[in-house]
XYZ file of C-alpha atoms in Angstrom:
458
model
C 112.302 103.699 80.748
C 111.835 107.206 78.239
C 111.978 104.751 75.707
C 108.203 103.404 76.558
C 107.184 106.853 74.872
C 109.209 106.381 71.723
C 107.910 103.055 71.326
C 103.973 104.227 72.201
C 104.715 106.932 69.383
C 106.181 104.087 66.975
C 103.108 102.559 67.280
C 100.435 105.322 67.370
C 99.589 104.673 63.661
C 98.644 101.190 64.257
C 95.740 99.220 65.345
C 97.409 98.240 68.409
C 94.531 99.359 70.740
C 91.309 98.055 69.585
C 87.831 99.783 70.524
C 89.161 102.464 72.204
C 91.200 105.983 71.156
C 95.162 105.600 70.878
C 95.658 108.913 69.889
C 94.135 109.282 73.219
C 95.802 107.235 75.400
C 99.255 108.702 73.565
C 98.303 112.636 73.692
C 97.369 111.523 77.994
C 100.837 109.555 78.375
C 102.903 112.061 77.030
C 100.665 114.741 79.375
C 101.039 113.095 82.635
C 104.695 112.025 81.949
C 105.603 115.631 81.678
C 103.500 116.050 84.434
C 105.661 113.408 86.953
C 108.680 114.384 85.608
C 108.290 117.927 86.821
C 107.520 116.947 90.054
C 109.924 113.771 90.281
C 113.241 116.094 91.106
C 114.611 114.738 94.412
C 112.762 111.364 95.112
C 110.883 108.992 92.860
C 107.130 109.840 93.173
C 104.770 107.590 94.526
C 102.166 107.480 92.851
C 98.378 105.734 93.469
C 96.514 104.775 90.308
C 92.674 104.288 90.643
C 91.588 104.501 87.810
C 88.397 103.425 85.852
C 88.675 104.462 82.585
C 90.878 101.912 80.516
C 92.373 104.362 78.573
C 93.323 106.945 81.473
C 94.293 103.741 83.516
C 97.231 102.945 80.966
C 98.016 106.492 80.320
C 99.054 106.930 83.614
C 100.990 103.242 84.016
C 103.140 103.670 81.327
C 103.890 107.403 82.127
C 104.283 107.091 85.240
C 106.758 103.329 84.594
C 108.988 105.723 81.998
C 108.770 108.769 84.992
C 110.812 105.999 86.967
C 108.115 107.090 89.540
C 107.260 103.921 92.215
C 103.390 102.726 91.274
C 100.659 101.635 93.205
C 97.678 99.917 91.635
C 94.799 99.841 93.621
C 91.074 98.871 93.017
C 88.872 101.688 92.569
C 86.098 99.700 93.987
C 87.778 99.454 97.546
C 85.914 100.534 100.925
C 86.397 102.718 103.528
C 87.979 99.557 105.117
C 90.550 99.272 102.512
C 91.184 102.655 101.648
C 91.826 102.901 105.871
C 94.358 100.293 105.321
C 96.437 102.361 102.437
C 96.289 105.213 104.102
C 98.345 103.512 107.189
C 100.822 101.942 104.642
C 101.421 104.903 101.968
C 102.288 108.401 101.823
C 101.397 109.080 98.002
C 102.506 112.306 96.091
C 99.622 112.104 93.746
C 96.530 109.834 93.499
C 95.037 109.230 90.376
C 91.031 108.167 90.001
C 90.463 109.045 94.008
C 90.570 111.608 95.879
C 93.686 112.262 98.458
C 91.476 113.140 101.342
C 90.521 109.585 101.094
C 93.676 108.037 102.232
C 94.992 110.459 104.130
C 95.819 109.238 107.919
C 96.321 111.276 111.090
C 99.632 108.540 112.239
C 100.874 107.720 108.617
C 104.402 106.277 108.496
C 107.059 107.713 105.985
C 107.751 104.930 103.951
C 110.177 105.951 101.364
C 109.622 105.380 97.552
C 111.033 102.131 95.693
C 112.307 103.981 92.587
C 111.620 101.898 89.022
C 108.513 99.799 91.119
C 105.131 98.647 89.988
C 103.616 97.721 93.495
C 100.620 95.219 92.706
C 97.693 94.679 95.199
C 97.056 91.366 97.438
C 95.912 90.514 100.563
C 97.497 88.607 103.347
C 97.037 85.885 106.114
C 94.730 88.148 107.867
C 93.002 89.927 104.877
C 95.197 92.716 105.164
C 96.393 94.952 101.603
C 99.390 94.535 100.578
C 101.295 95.348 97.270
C 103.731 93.055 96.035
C 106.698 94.826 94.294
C 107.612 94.311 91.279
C 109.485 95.859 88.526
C 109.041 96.347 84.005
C 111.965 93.482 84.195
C 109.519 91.041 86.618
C 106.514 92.069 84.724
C 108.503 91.119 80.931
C 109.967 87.963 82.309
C 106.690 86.266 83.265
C 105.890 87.680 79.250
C 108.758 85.770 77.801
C 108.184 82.949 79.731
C 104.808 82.722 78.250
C 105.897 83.573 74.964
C 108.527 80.912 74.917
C 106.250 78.226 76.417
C 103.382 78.666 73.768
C 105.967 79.281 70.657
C 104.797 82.540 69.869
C 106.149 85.582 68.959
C 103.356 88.089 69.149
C 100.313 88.407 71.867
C 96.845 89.398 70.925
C 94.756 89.901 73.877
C 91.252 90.303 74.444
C 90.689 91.198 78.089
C 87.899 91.818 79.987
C 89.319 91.261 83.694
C 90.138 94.609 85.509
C 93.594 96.284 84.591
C 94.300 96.497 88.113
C 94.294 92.969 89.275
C 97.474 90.925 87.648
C 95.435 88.970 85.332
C 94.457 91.836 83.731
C 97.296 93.585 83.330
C 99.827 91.238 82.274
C 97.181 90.932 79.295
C 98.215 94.585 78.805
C 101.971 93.653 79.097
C 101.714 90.375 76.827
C 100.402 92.831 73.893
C 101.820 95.882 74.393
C 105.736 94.382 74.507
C 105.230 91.868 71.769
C 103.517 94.362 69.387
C 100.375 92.747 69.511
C 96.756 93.616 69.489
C 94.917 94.847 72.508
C 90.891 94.348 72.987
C 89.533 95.854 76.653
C 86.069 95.080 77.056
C 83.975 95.107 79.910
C 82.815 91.594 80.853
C 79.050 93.240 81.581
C 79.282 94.335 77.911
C 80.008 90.634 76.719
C 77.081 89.532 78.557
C 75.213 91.383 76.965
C 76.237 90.753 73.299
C 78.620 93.784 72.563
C 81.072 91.958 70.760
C 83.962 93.185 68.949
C 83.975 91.869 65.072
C 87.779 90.652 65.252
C 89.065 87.558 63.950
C 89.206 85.607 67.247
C 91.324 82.990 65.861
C 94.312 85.244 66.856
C 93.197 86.465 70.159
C 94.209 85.064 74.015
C 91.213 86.063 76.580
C 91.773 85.347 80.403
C 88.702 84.285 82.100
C 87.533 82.996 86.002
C 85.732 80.646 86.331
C 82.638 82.363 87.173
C 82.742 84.456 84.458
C 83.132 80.937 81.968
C 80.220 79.404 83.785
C 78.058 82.571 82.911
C 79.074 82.899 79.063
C 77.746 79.043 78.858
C 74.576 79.972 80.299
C 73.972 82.017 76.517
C 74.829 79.960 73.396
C 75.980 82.261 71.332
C 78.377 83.584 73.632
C 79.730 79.879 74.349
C 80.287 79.542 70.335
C 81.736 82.625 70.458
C 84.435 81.551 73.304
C 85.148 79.028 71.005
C 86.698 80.783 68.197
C 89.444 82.136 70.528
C 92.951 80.272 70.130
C 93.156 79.904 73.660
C 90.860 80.756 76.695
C 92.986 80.866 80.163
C 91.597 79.902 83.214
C 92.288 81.205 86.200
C 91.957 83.114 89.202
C 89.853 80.167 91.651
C 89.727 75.957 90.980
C 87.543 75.219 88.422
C 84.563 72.342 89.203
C 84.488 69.242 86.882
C 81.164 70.219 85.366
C 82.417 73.434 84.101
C 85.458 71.802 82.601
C 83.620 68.561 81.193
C 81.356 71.451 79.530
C 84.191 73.606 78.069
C 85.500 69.929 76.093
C 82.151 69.381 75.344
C 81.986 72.963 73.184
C 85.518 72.230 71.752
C 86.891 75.102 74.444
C 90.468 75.861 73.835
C 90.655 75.894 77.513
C 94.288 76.250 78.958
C 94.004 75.976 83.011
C 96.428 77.918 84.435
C 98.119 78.046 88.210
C 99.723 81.688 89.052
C 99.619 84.439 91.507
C 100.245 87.974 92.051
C 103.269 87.760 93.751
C 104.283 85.535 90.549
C 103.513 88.012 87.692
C 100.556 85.990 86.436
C 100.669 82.090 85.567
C 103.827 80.250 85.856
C 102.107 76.685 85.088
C 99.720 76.218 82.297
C 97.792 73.245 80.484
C 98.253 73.803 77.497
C 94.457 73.589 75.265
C 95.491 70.421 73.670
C 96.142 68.891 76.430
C 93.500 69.834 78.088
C 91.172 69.238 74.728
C 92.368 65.211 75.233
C 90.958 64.930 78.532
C 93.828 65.959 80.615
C 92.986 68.029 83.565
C 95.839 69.618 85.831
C 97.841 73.030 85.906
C 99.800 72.125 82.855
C 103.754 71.991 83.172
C 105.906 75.219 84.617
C 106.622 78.124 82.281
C 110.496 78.160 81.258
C 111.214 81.649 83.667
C 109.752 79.499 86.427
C 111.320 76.406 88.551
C 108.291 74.538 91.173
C 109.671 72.368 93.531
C 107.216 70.415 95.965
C 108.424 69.987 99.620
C 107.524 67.756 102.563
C 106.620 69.802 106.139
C 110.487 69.105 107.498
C 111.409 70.801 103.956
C 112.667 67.659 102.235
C 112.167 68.065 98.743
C 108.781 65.612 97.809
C 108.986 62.490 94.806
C 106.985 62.783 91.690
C 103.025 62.237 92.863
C 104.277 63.197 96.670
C 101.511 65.890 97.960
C 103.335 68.647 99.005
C 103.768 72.073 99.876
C 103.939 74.356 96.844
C 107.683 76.420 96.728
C 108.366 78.662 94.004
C 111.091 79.888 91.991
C 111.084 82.760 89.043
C 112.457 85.612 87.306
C 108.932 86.987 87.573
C 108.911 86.949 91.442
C 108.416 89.624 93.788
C 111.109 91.423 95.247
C 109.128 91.216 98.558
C 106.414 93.363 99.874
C 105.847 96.784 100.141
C 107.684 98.232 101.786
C 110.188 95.814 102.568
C 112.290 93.907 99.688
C 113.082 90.505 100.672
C 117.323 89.846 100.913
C 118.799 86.300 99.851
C 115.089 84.986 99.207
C 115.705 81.493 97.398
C 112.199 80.656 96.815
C 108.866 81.619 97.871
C 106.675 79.152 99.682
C 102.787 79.478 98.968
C 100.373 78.361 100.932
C 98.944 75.710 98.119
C 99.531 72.210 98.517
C 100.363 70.050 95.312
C 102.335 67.580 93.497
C 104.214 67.202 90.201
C 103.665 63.892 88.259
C 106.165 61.851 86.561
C 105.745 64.154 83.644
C 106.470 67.352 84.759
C 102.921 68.396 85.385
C 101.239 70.509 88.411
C 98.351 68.809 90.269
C 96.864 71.400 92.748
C 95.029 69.795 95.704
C 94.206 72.080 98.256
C 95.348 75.199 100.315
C 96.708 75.362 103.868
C 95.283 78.419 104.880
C 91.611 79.379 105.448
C 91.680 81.220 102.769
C 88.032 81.172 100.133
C 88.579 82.094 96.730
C 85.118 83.142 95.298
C 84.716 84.365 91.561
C 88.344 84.959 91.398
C 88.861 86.999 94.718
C 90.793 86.101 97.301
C 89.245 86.468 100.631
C 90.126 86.169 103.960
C 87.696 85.127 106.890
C 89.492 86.794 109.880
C 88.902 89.832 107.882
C 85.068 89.814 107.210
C 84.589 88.579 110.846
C 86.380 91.549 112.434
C 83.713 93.986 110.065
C 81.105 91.832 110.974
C 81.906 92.141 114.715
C 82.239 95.994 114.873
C 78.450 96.427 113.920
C 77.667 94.916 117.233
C 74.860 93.273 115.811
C 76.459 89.704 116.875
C 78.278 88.053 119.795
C 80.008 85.735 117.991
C 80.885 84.889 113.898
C 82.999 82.474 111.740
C 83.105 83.150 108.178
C 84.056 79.791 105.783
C 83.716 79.174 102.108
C 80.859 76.857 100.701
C 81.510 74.765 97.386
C 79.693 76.642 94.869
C 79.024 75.707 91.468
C 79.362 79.466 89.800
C 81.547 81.094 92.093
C 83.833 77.744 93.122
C 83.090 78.771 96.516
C 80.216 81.257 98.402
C 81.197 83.462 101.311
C 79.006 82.083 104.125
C 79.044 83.968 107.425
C 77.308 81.919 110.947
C 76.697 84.086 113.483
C 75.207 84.333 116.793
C 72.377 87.572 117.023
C 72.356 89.882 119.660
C 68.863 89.594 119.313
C 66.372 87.073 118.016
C 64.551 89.872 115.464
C 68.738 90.863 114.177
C 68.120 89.602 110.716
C 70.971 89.654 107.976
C 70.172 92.661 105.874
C 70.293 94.555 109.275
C 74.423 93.595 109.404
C 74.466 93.442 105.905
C 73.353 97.559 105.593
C 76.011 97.830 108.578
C 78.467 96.747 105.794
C 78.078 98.224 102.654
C 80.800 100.939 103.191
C 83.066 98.777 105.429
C 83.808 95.818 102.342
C 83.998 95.187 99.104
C 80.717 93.722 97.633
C 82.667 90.545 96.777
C 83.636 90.058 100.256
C 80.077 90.668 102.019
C 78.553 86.986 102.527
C 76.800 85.903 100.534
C 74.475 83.268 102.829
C 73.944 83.922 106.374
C 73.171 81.139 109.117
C 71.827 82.156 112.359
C 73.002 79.416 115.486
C 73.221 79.395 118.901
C 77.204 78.407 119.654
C 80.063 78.002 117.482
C 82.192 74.917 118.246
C 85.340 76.079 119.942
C 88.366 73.801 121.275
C 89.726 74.399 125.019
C 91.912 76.908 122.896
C 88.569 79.170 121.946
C 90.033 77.311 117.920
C 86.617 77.353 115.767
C 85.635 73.932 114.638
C 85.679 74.848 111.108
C 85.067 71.559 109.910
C 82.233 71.216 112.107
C 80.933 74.202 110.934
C 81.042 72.974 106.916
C 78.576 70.450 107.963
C 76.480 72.778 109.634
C 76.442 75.051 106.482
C 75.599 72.506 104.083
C 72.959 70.793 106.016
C 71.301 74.504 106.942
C 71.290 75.274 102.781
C 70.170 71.978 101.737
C 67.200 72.006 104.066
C 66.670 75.686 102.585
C 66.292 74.902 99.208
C 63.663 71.869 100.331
């Protein structure tokens, strides 16, 4: 992995890194590689990266990827919550854009580096962290399988999706092993007309599809958006309006279907497709194999809904810190089918799980913050079909007291979650619907949701 420097220093005369200082991010790589090496004499270090800053963000993943060091991404914008939950699952050597106090934990468990890892956040069933693991060869596979399934040679990305989620960094990887151009803008900074004057025609930008719903609220930035070759969207399902829309402005839209654990898309519509009035997840990338299976695992027909198993060179060795043995293909919790042509149709998810601007979020989660303000006696938290955000956290709750009002819980909660994750509408009731089990009637409670907001807006 030394060879990431030579190749950084091969490149250092070139316009590789647009907007921002290369000579920068080179002189910082080379610092903090020197840096991990020194310190990276018996076991690989693990090491948390937090950062911010673009620039120091990739200084530190590639020095740290050609240290052979094991690497933890994690969102600088975490909670106390979150942080609480990395602390019980790491024992980092160095943190990078937080400070250690901040995950440290009295009853932390020794669990021993993965050397030559790139551990990617996630969450889980119950809204826990975890980091998938992956490795440079994961990471490069779900690159050639993009390159090969698009015809290209070279990547030019514009990105303006954190570096620490997937999306965003497998922009980084896409353009920084195909010797293409890099753009890192801030998505605030595009809404507010701070654009880059680069010949878009060349250019890839990764978008949710929140984020696509507010560039078409500003006309210029919609013609802009058009100029790019293609504009992938991901992240949450995308409403018929917004797509309809995106066709309407001659959008070079390319829906894609992908996950963390996945490296990024491994199913895209490709923008001519999608230009003709198709509207799916495109056919699999070549690194990837999808196979659609009934409940008793019997592999499903063509236009047989299904659950969603996966196969590909750019999966996940397992979670953190256990790597999975003899795993033959990873079942998601999507439901789907393939039609006679080889393309993905996406229908619905098994779990609970609300995706809102992108995020994934997890109800059981938000409910057990919710509950430890003891402001409530009861909560469910669903998602509500939203038009910007494809769906709105809503949280329905029973007060302790009558005069308990939501900004009260809401103040309880500003250090606890992510902002993302705080609900966004709160409904006041007197019972939640429970089975003979104590199950919530979610269903039940959908109705309730959308009848409470409708007579709100009246």
């Amino acid at each position: 992995m030394a060879q990431l420097l030579d190749y950084l220093n091969h490149i250092k005369n070139t316009d590789w890194l647009i907007c921002k200082n290369s000579a920068e991010l080179i002189q910082l790589t080379e610092k903090l590689y020197l840096e991990f090496k020194k310190y990276n004499q018996d076991l690989p270090l693990k090491i948390i990266i937090a950062e911010r800053d673009p620039v120091r963000f990739l200084a530190a993943f590639i020095a740290a990827c050609a240290a052979k060091s094991s690497v933890f991404i994690c969102n600088p914008d975490w909670g106390i919550q979150e942080w609480s939950q990395v602390a019980n699952l790491l024992q980092p050597n160095i943190a990078l854009g937080v400070e250690i106090e901040q995950i440290k934990s009295e009853n932390t468990p020794f669990n021993p580096p993965i050397p030559n890892s790139i551990m990617i956040p996630t969450g889980g069933s119950s809204g826990n962290i975890k980091f998938a693991i992956h490795t440079w060869d994961t990471l490069t596979a779900s690159v050639q399988g993009f390159t090969e399934y698009f015809q290209i040679q070279t990547v030019n990305s514009f990105c303006v999706l954190p570096l620490y989620h997937v999306s965003g960094l497998m922009q980084f990887m896409r353009s920084f092993t195909t010797g293409g151009q890099l753009v890192i803008a801030p998505f605030k900074e595009i809404e507010a007309g701070h654009i880059p004057q680069i010949n878009y025609q060349n250019f890839y930008i990764s978008l949710v599809p929140t984020q696509l719903q507010r560039l078409f609220g500003n006309p210029q930035l919609t013609q802009w958006l058009s100029q790019f070759q293609m504009v992938m969207l991901g992240g949450a399902p995308a409403w018929e309006e917004l797509l309809e829309k995106a066709r309407f402005h001659q959008i070079r839209l390319a829906p894609t279907y992908g996950m963390t654990e996945t490296a990024s898309q491994i199913a895209t519509l490709k923008p001519d497709d999608f230009l003709t009035g198709q509207f799916n997840s495109g056919q699999v990338l070549p690194h990837a194999k999808i196979t659609i299976r009934h409940p008793n695992g019997d592999i499903a027909k063509a236009n047989q809904i299904g659950n969603i198993h996966i196969q590909a060179s750019s999966l996940t060795l397992g979670y953190y810190p256990n790597c999975w043995e003899n795993q033959d293909s990873f079942a998601v919790d999507d439901l789907g089918f393939l039609d006679h042509a080889g393309y993905l149709h996406i229908v619905g998810r098994n779990s609970d799980k609300i995706i809102s601007g992108g995020e994934n979020i997890y109800p059981m989660e938000i409910e057990a913050a919710i509950r430890k303000t003891n402001l409530v006696v009861d909560v469910c938290v669903i998602g509500i079909p939203n038009k910007e955000w494809g769906q709105a956290v809503t949280a329905l709750y029973i007060p302790n007291h009558a005069d308990i009002s939501p900004q009260a819980i809401k103040l309880n909660l500003q250090h606890q979650l992510s902002k993302f994750k705080v609900p966004k509408y709160w409904i006041p009731i007197t019972n939640l619907p429970r089975n003979i089990q104590g199950k919530v009637n979610r269903q039940k409670l959908q109705q309730i949701a959308q009848e409470f907001l409708a007579n709100s807006e009246n």
